[in-house]
Amino acid sequence: MSGRLLRLVCTATVAAGTVLAPLPAAAVPEPPAPGQRPVAELLTDLQTLYQDAEQATETYNATEEKLKKQRAEVDRLDSELSRARLSLHDSRGAAGRLAREQYQNSTAISPYVRLLLARDPQHALDEGHVIGQLARERAETIGRLVGSEKKSDGLAREARKALDTQLTLATRQKKAQDDVHKRLADVEKLLTSLTPDQLTALAAFEKTDVDKSQQKLVTSGALGDDQREPSREGDRALRYAVQQIGKPYEWGAEGPKTYDCSGLTSEAWGYAGTPIPRTSEEQWAELPRVPLNELRPGDLVIYFPKATHVALYLGAGQVVQAPRTGEKVQVSPIASYPILGAVRPDSRPEGARGTARPATTDSQPPTPHNPNGVQAPATEAR
């Protein structure tokens, strides 16, 4: 990690405003009091609830993205249908004028008889050419009417089908939203049932668990030499993420004031000019994989067997992430969650990239107000 970026990270973590006091060591947790559940059991339950909530959140996010695209498709079809109906109206008007002209000229002498009786055959032939041109124009008018009717009917069916799909997605979105609320209510129910001493012991035990996993990962050499520099896009994405440190986690949020895990990563890489899928599952499924021993800053680290969490690799075994409800965007050990793998967004072909988003006031680094404090790396549920 470059010196400039390291200074930026330090500034942002100081500016986050919350100084975490060191947690007591808890390598050997004290036995639970009579009637209390073991801390390890509580931690397992809490981690499961958090993971369920995050999986439900990513399901909601995926449905929300599909719903956005479907709304745009419905709007497009509605606009096209309006133009087709206007064209049909014009075609019907032209057909009506044609019918009136045919009725008014129904007793006229045929062009063939005119030619036989004409004193000036050439003039009659010229007149016949004009009559032929009118006939062709009449045929074209009828053809346009038939074509406009078919196009209008087809677009009406497409618009109806697209609207039905939108309504189905909206129902699915509501169900996913309710599922998220239920999962978060389960988390809150468990947390409110714990005593202050249990919460303290839980946090200490979790930190010890994460520290062990981090130590094991680092000493195994799985991260390689960790001396790689970020790409230009990766550096830009990472800087964006660092500038969001201290902003609250909120499920389904994409900034600029709050984020969930994939909201942060997708916005960061979109800002860097490389749009990526919205959810962590899609990011894992669609972006190029990269081995952990080839990680470079800006890469995305994917967590859990179902790819339900994601963070941006900062370097030196650390990530920037929006962890979970009740916490803020922060720097955490890479082993905070069980790692599934990593992906590199800017390994895609050039044609798959976009344009960097303009900077906004909300994406600028916050002004430090606690120069004597440094935010410790977060401890995450495993």
Short mmCIF file of C-alpha atoms in Angstrom, two decimals:
data_model
loop_
_atom_site.label_atom_id
_atom_site.label_comp_id
_atom_site.label_asym_id
_atom_site.label_seq_id
_atom_site.Cartn_x
_atom_site.Cartn_y
_atom_site.Cartn_z
CA MET A 1 0.00 0.00 0.00
CA SER A 2 1.42 3.37 -1.01
CA GLY A 3 2.41 5.94 1.63
CA ARG A 4 -0.13 8.46 0.36
CA LEU A 5 -2.97 5.96 0.57
CA LEU A 6 -1.84 4.82 4.02
CA ARG A 7 -1.97 8.43 5.25
CA LEU A 8 -5.43 8.77 3.72
CA VAL A 9 -6.60 5.65 5.57
CA CYS A 10 -5.21 6.96 8.87
CA THR A 11 -6.92 10.32 8.34
CA ALA A 12 -10.24 8.66 7.54
CA THR A 13 -10.13 6.29 10.47
CA VAL A 14 -9.34 9.15 12.84
CA ALA A 15 -12.18 11.15 11.32
CA ALA A 16 -14.67 8.35 11.81
CA GLY A 17 -15.19 9.71 15.33
CA THR A 18 -15.44 6.49 17.29
CA VAL A 19 -12.41 5.28 19.23
CA LEU A 20 -12.67 1.65 20.16
CA ALA A 21 -11.08 0.80 23.49
CA PRO A 22 -8.95 -2.33 23.46
CA LEU A 23 -11.00 -5.38 24.33
CA PRO A 24 -9.80 -7.67 27.09
CA ALA A 25 -8.13 -10.88 26.09
CA ALA A 26 -10.52 -13.82 26.09
CA ALA A 27 -8.52 -16.78 24.96
CA VAL A 28 -10.14 -18.87 27.69
CA PRO A 29 -13.68 -17.57 28.34
CA GLU A 30 -14.98 -17.81 31.85
CA PRO A 31 -17.63 -20.47 32.44
CA PRO A 32 -21.17 -19.11 32.13
CA ALA A 33 -23.16 -18.30 35.22
CA PRO A 34 -25.95 -20.71 36.14
CA GLY A 35 -28.76 -20.43 33.62
CA GLN A 36 -26.63 -18.59 31.05
CA ARG A 37 -25.59 -19.99 27.70
CA PRO A 38 -21.86 -20.29 26.85
CA VAL A 39 -20.35 -17.32 25.05
CA ALA A 40 -19.20 -19.49 22.14
CA GLU A 41 -22.76 -20.72 21.63
CA LEU A 42 -24.13 -17.18 21.74
CA LEU A 43 -21.52 -16.04 19.22
CA THR A 44 -22.39 -18.88 16.85
CA ASP A 45 -26.09 -17.99 17.04
CA LEU A 46 -25.39 -14.30 16.51
CA GLN A 47 -23.11 -14.96 13.55
CA THR A 48 -25.75 -17.19 11.98
CA LEU A 49 -28.40 -14.50 12.42
CA TYR A 50 -26.14 -11.83 10.93
CA GLN A 51 -25.33 -14.04 7.97
CA ASP A 52 -29.02 -14.83 7.41
CA ALA A 53 -29.79 -11.11 7.52
CA GLU A 54 -27.04 -10.31 5.03
CA GLN A 55 -28.13 -13.07 2.68
CA ALA A 56 -31.68 -11.73 2.82
CA THR A 57 -30.32 -8.25 2.14
CA GLU A 58 -28.44 -9.41 -0.95
CA THR A 59 -31.58 -11.17 -2.18
CA TYR A 60 -33.45 -7.90 -1.73
CA ASN A 61 -30.69 -6.00 -3.55
CA ALA A 62 -30.79 -8.39 -6.51
CA THR A 63 -34.56 -8.06 -6.79
CA GLU A 64 -34.30 -4.28 -6.49
CA GLU A 65 -31.83 -4.17 -9.39
CA LYS A 66 -34.10 -6.32 -11.56
CA LEU A 67 -37.04 -4.11 -10.64
CA LYS A 68 -35.11 -0.96 -11.64
CA LYS A 69 -34.31 -2.46 -15.04
CA GLN A 70 -37.88 -3.65 -15.49
CA ARG A 71 -39.27 -0.20 -14.67
CA ALA A 72 -36.96 1.28 -17.29
CA GLU A 73 -38.16 -1.33 -19.81
CA VAL A 74 -41.81 -0.55 -19.03
CA ASP A 75 -41.14 3.17 -19.51
CA ARG A 76 -39.36 2.47 -22.81
CA LEU A 77 -42.21 0.32 -24.11
CA ASP A 78 -44.80 2.88 -22.98
CA SER A 79 -42.98 5.62 -24.92
CA GLU A 80 -42.65 3.41 -27.99
CA LEU A 81 -46.30 2.42 -27.74
CA SER A 82 -47.34 6.09 -27.57
CA ARG A 83 -45.36 6.81 -30.74
CA ALA A 84 -46.83 3.75 -32.46
CA ARG A 85 -50.37 4.81 -31.55
CA LEU A 86 -49.71 8.30 -32.87
CA SER A 87 -48.41 6.79 -36.10
CA LEU A 88 -51.51 4.57 -36.27
CA HIS A 89 -53.71 7.61 -35.78
CA ASP A 90 -51.97 9.35 -38.70
CA SER A 91 -52.25 6.21 -40.85
CA ARG A 92 -55.95 5.93 -40.12
CA GLY A 93 -56.40 9.57 -41.03
CA ALA A 94 -54.62 9.03 -44.34
CA ALA A 95 -56.73 5.91 -44.98
CA GLY A 96 -59.87 7.88 -44.26
CA ARG A 97 -58.90 10.55 -46.77
CA LEU A 98 -58.19 7.83 -49.33
CA ALA A 99 -61.62 6.29 -48.79
CA ARG A 100 -63.30 9.65 -49.28
CA GLU A 101 -61.34 10.27 -52.48
CA GLN A 102 -62.29 6.84 -53.84
CA TYR A 103 -65.94 7.49 -53.05
CA GLN A 104 -65.90 10.93 -54.69
CA ASN A 105 -64.24 9.54 -57.84
CA SER A 106 -66.31 6.36 -58.05
CA THR A 107 -68.21 7.57 -61.22
CA ALA A 108 -65.13 8.82 -63.01
CA ILE A 109 -64.14 7.32 -66.40
CA SER A 110 -61.42 4.71 -66.17
CA PRO A 111 -57.90 5.70 -67.31
CA TYR A 112 -58.11 3.12 -70.21
CA VAL A 113 -61.31 4.66 -71.62
CA ARG A 114 -59.79 8.15 -71.23
CA LEU A 115 -56.82 7.05 -73.31
CA LEU A 116 -59.08 5.72 -76.14
CA LEU A 117 -61.18 8.87 -76.30
CA ALA A 118 -58.44 11.43 -75.75
CA ARG A 119 -57.61 13.94 -78.52
CA ASP A 120 -54.06 14.14 -77.17
CA PRO A 121 -52.88 10.58 -76.38
CA GLN A 122 -49.57 11.79 -74.92
CA HIS A 123 -51.38 14.01 -72.47
CA ALA A 124 -53.59 11.06 -71.58
CA LEU A 125 -50.55 8.87 -71.01
CA ASP A 126 -49.03 11.50 -68.75
CA GLU A 127 -52.27 11.71 -66.87
CA GLY A 128 -52.31 7.93 -66.57
CA HIS A 129 -48.82 8.01 -65.07
CA VAL A 130 -50.06 10.43 -62.41
CA ILE A 131 -53.05 8.20 -61.75
CA GLY A 132 -50.72 5.22 -61.39
CA GLN A 133 -48.56 7.13 -58.93
CA LEU A 134 -51.65 7.96 -56.89
CA ALA A 135 -52.62 4.30 -56.89
CA ARG A 136 -49.21 3.32 -55.59
CA GLU A 137 -49.43 5.97 -52.90
CA ARG A 138 -52.83 4.63 -51.94
CA ALA A 139 -51.41 1.11 -51.67
CA GLU A 140 -48.57 2.42 -49.53
CA THR A 141 -51.08 4.19 -47.28
CA ILE A 142 -52.97 0.95 -46.76
CA GLY A 143 -49.67 -0.86 -46.10
CA ARG A 144 -48.64 1.71 -43.51
CA LEU A 145 -52.01 1.38 -41.79
CA VAL A 146 -51.73 -2.39 -41.60
CA GLY A 147 -48.10 -2.14 -40.38
CA SER A 148 -48.99 0.48 -37.77
CA GLU A 149 -51.83 -1.66 -36.48
CA LYS A 150 -49.59 -4.73 -36.17
CA LYS A 151 -46.81 -2.76 -34.47
CA SER A 152 -49.23 -1.11 -32.05
CA ASP A 153 -50.84 -4.43 -31.15
CA GLY A 154 -47.44 -6.08 -30.65
CA LEU A 155 -46.13 -3.27 -28.47
CA ALA A 156 -49.33 -3.29 -26.42
CA ARG A 157 -48.80 -7.01 -25.70
CA GLU A 158 -45.12 -6.42 -24.81
CA ALA A 159 -46.02 -3.50 -22.54
CA ARG A 160 -48.65 -5.59 -20.77
CA LYS A 161 -46.21 -8.46 -20.29
CA ALA A 162 -43.48 -6.09 -19.05
CA LEU A 163 -45.89 -4.52 -16.57
CA ASP A 164 -46.93 -7.95 -15.31
CA THR A 165 -43.24 -8.79 -14.78
CA GLN A 166 -42.77 -5.51 -12.91
CA LEU A 167 -45.69 -6.30 -10.62
CA THR A 168 -44.29 -9.78 -9.97
CA LEU A 169 -40.88 -8.32 -9.11
CA ALA A 170 -42.49 -5.73 -6.85
CA THR A 171 -44.24 -8.51 -4.96
CA ARG A 172 -40.97 -10.44 -4.71
CA GLN A 173 -39.19 -7.30 -3.51
CA LYS A 174 -41.77 -6.79 -0.76
CA LYS A 175 -41.31 -10.39 0.34
CA ALA A 176 -37.51 -9.97 0.40
CA GLN A 177 -37.87 -6.74 2.35
CA ASP A 178 -40.07 -8.44 4.93
CA ASP A 179 -37.52 -11.24 5.20
CA VAL A 180 -34.73 -8.74 5.93
CA HIS A 181 -36.83 -7.08 8.62
CA LYS A 182 -37.56 -10.46 10.20
CA ARG A 183 -33.87 -11.47 10.21
CA LEU A 184 -32.83 -8.16 11.74
CA ALA A 185 -35.57 -8.46 14.35
CA ASP A 186 -34.13 -11.85 15.30
CA VAL A 187 -30.69 -10.25 15.74
CA GLU A 188 -32.13 -7.47 17.86
CA LYS A 189 -34.10 -9.94 19.97
CA LEU A 190 -30.96 -11.92 20.78
CA LEU A 191 -28.87 -8.83 21.55
CA THR A 192 -31.50 -7.30 23.83
CA SER A 193 -31.74 -10.55 25.76
CA LEU A 194 -28.05 -10.35 26.75
CA THR A 195 -26.68 -8.62 29.83
CA PRO A 196 -23.93 -5.97 29.54
CA ASP A 197 -21.42 -8.51 30.83
CA GLN A 198 -22.49 -11.01 28.19
CA LEU A 199 -22.17 -8.41 25.44
CA THR A 200 -18.67 -7.50 26.61
CA ALA A 201 -17.65 -11.15 26.77
CA LEU A 202 -19.19 -11.75 23.35
CA ALA A 203 -17.21 -8.89 21.76
CA ALA A 204 -13.98 -10.06 23.41
CA PHE A 205 -14.50 -13.65 22.33
CA GLU A 206 -15.30 -12.55 18.77
CA LYS A 207 -12.16 -10.42 18.60
CA THR A 208 -10.01 -13.28 19.83
CA ASP A 209 -11.60 -15.57 17.25
CA VAL A 210 -10.89 -13.09 14.45
CA ASP A 211 -7.32 -12.50 15.65
CA LYS A 212 -6.62 -16.23 15.57
CA SER A 213 -8.00 -16.56 12.06
CA GLN A 214 -6.03 -13.54 10.89
CA GLN A 215 -2.80 -14.85 12.41
CA LYS A 216 -3.32 -18.26 10.83
CA LEU A 217 -3.98 -16.76 7.41
CA VAL A 218 -1.01 -14.39 7.49
CA THR A 219 1.50 -16.96 8.76
CA SER A 220 0.32 -19.52 6.19
CA GLY A 221 1.66 -17.33 3.38
CA ALA A 222 -1.72 -17.47 1.59
CA LEU A 223 -1.54 -13.71 0.91
CA GLY A 224 1.84 -13.91 -0.84
CA ASP A 225 4.35 -11.09 -0.47
CA ASP A 226 1.56 -8.46 -0.48
CA GLN A 227 3.75 -5.88 -2.23
CA ARG A 228 1.56 -5.25 -5.27
CA GLU A 229 0.46 -1.78 -6.26
CA PRO A 230 -3.18 -1.13 -7.22
CA SER A 231 -4.20 -0.41 -10.78
CA ARG A 232 -5.32 3.13 -11.59
CA GLU A 233 -8.97 2.07 -11.36
CA GLY A 234 -8.34 0.00 -8.23
CA ASP A 235 -6.63 2.91 -6.53
CA ARG A 236 -9.53 5.21 -7.39
CA ALA A 237 -12.10 2.68 -6.13
CA LEU A 238 -10.16 2.15 -2.91
CA ARG A 239 -9.81 5.87 -2.27
CA TYR A 240 -13.55 6.26 -2.67
CA ALA A 241 -14.16 3.45 -0.17
CA VAL A 242 -11.68 4.91 2.33
CA GLN A 243 -13.44 8.26 2.10
CA GLN A 244 -16.66 6.57 3.26
CA ILE A 245 -15.11 5.30 6.52
CA GLY A 246 -17.30 6.25 9.48
CA LYS A 247 -20.59 6.25 7.52
CA PRO A 248 -23.28 3.92 8.89
CA TYR A 249 -24.18 0.52 7.51
CA GLU A 250 -27.74 0.32 6.19
CA TRP A 251 -29.11 -2.68 4.37
CA GLY A 252 -30.03 -1.97 0.76
CA ALA A 253 -28.14 1.35 0.76
CA GLU A 254 -25.81 2.55 -2.01
CA GLY A 255 -24.67 5.85 -0.50
CA PRO A 256 -23.78 8.54 -0.31
CA LYS A 257 -24.71 8.71 3.40
CA THR A 258 -25.12 4.99 4.19
CA TYR A 259 -24.02 1.70 2.60
CA ASP A 260 -24.40 -2.02 2.80
CA CYS A 261 -21.45 -4.26 1.87
CA SER A 262 -22.06 -4.60 -1.88
CA GLY A 263 -23.47 -1.07 -2.07
CA LEU A 264 -20.04 0.19 -1.00
CA THR A 265 -18.07 -2.01 -3.43
CA SER A 266 -20.33 -1.36 -6.43
CA GLU A 267 -20.35 2.39 -5.83
CA ALA A 268 -16.57 2.48 -5.34
CA TRP A 269 -15.84 0.68 -8.60
CA GLY A 270 -18.54 2.61 -10.44
CA TYR A 271 -16.84 5.81 -9.26
CA ALA A 272 -13.57 4.41 -10.63
CA GLY A 273 -15.12 4.04 -14.08
CA THR A 274 -15.66 0.27 -13.98
CA PRO A 275 -19.33 -0.47 -13.22
CA ILE A 276 -19.82 -3.87 -11.58
CA PRO A 277 -22.89 -5.89 -10.55
CA ARG A 278 -24.81 -4.65 -7.53
CA THR A 279 -24.76 -7.72 -5.28
CA SER A 280 -21.91 -9.75 -3.78
CA GLU A 281 -23.30 -12.96 -5.34
CA GLU A 282 -23.23 -11.39 -8.81
CA GLN A 283 -19.80 -9.89 -8.22
CA TRP A 284 -18.48 -13.34 -7.35
CA ALA A 285 -20.28 -15.01 -10.26
CA GLU A 286 -19.48 -12.48 -13.00
CA LEU A 287 -16.10 -10.90 -12.21
CA PRO A 288 -12.71 -12.51 -12.94
CA ARG A 289 -11.33 -14.60 -10.06
CA VAL A 290 -7.90 -13.88 -8.61
CA PRO A 291 -5.90 -16.08 -6.16
CA LEU A 292 -5.41 -14.70 -2.66
CA ASN A 293 -1.63 -14.79 -3.13
CA GLU A 294 -2.05 -12.36 -6.05
CA LEU A 295 -4.31 -9.88 -4.27
CA ARG A 296 -3.66 -6.22 -4.90
CA PRO A 297 -5.35 -3.19 -3.32
CA GLY A 298 -8.79 -2.56 -4.78
CA ASP A 299 -9.61 -6.21 -5.42
CA LEU A 300 -12.81 -7.54 -3.90
CA VAL A 301 -12.71 -10.20 -1.20
CA ILE A 302 -15.82 -12.40 -1.14
CA TYR A 303 -17.00 -14.15 2.02
CA PHE A 304 -19.15 -17.11 3.09
CA PRO A 305 -20.07 -20.15 0.96
CA LYS A 306 -22.95 -18.34 -0.73
CA ALA A 307 -20.94 -15.15 -1.43
CA THR A 308 -23.16 -13.06 0.84
CA HIS A 309 -20.54 -10.53 1.94
CA VAL A 310 -17.86 -8.50 0.14
CA ALA A 311 -15.09 -6.01 1.01
CA LEU A 312 -12.34 -4.07 -0.80
CA TYR A 313 -8.78 -5.20 -0.17
CA LEU A 314 -6.71 -2.39 1.33
CA GLY A 315 -3.37 -4.17 1.56
CA ALA A 316 -1.28 -5.43 4.50
CA GLY A 317 -3.95 -8.02 5.28
CA GLN A 318 -6.72 -5.42 5.79
CA VAL A 319 -10.00 -4.65 3.99
CA VAL A 320 -12.40 -1.72 3.87
CA GLN A 321 -15.99 -2.84 4.35
CA ALA A 322 -19.51 -1.99 5.45
CA PRO A 323 -19.80 -4.82 8.01
CA ARG A 324 -23.32 -5.18 9.34
CA THR A 325 -26.27 -3.41 10.96
CA GLY A 326 -25.23 -1.20 13.87
CA GLU A 327 -21.70 -0.69 12.59
CA LYS A 328 -19.95 1.74 10.25
CA VAL A 329 -17.75 1.53 7.18
CA GLN A 330 -14.35 0.63 8.60
CA VAL A 331 -10.99 -1.08 8.19
CA SER A 332 -11.01 -4.72 9.29
CA PRO A 333 -8.72 -7.77 9.16
CA ILE A 334 -9.16 -9.71 5.94
CA ALA A 335 -9.99 -12.83 7.96
CA SER A 336 -12.95 -11.20 9.72
CA TYR A 337 -15.25 -13.61 7.86
CA PRO A 338 -14.67 -17.02 6.25
CA ILE A 339 -13.11 -16.16 2.86
CA LEU A 340 -14.65 -17.67 -0.26
CA GLY A 341 -12.25 -16.05 -2.75
CA ALA A 342 -11.41 -12.81 -4.51
CA VAL A 343 -12.25 -11.08 -7.80
CA ARG A 344 -10.66 -8.26 -9.78
CA PRO A 345 -13.14 -5.93 -11.54
CA ASP A 346 -10.59 -4.24 -13.83
CA SER A 347 -9.50 -7.56 -15.35
CA ARG A 348 -12.55 -7.41 -17.60
CA PRO A 349 -12.19 -6.42 -21.29
CA GLU A 350 -11.94 -2.70 -21.95
CA GLY A 351 -15.35 -2.69 -23.65
CA ALA A 352 -17.00 -3.72 -20.38
CA ARG A 353 -15.84 -0.60 -18.57
CA GLY A 354 -17.62 2.69 -18.16
CA THR A 355 -16.84 6.28 -17.28
CA ALA A 356 -15.78 7.36 -13.82
CA ARG A 357 -18.52 9.05 -11.86
CA PRO A 358 -17.97 12.67 -10.88
CA ALA A 359 -16.93 13.30 -7.31
CA THR A 360 -19.58 14.59 -4.90
CA THR A 361 -19.35 16.53 -1.69
CA ASP A 362 -20.46 13.46 0.24
CA SER A 363 -17.54 11.40 -1.08
CA GLN A 364 -14.83 13.73 0.23
CA PRO A 365 -12.80 12.76 3.32
CA PRO A 366 -14.40 13.99 6.55
CA THR A 367 -12.60 16.60 8.59
CA PRO A 368 -10.67 15.05 11.49
CA HIS A 369 -12.05 16.09 14.86
CA ASN A 370 -10.27 13.62 17.15
CA PRO A 371 -6.56 13.85 16.34
CA ASN A 372 -5.50 11.79 19.35
CA GLY A 373 -7.60 8.73 18.61
CA VAL A 374 -7.22 6.00 16.02
CA GLN A 375 -10.01 3.63 15.16
CA ALA A 376 -8.97 0.04 15.72
CA PRO A 377 -9.68 -2.57 13.05
CA ALA A 378 -13.21 -3.89 13.35
CA THR A 379 -13.97 -7.29 14.76
CA GLU A 380 -16.43 -9.18 12.58
CA ALA A 381 -18.65 -12.17 12.98
CA ARG A 382 -17.15 -15.32 11.65
#
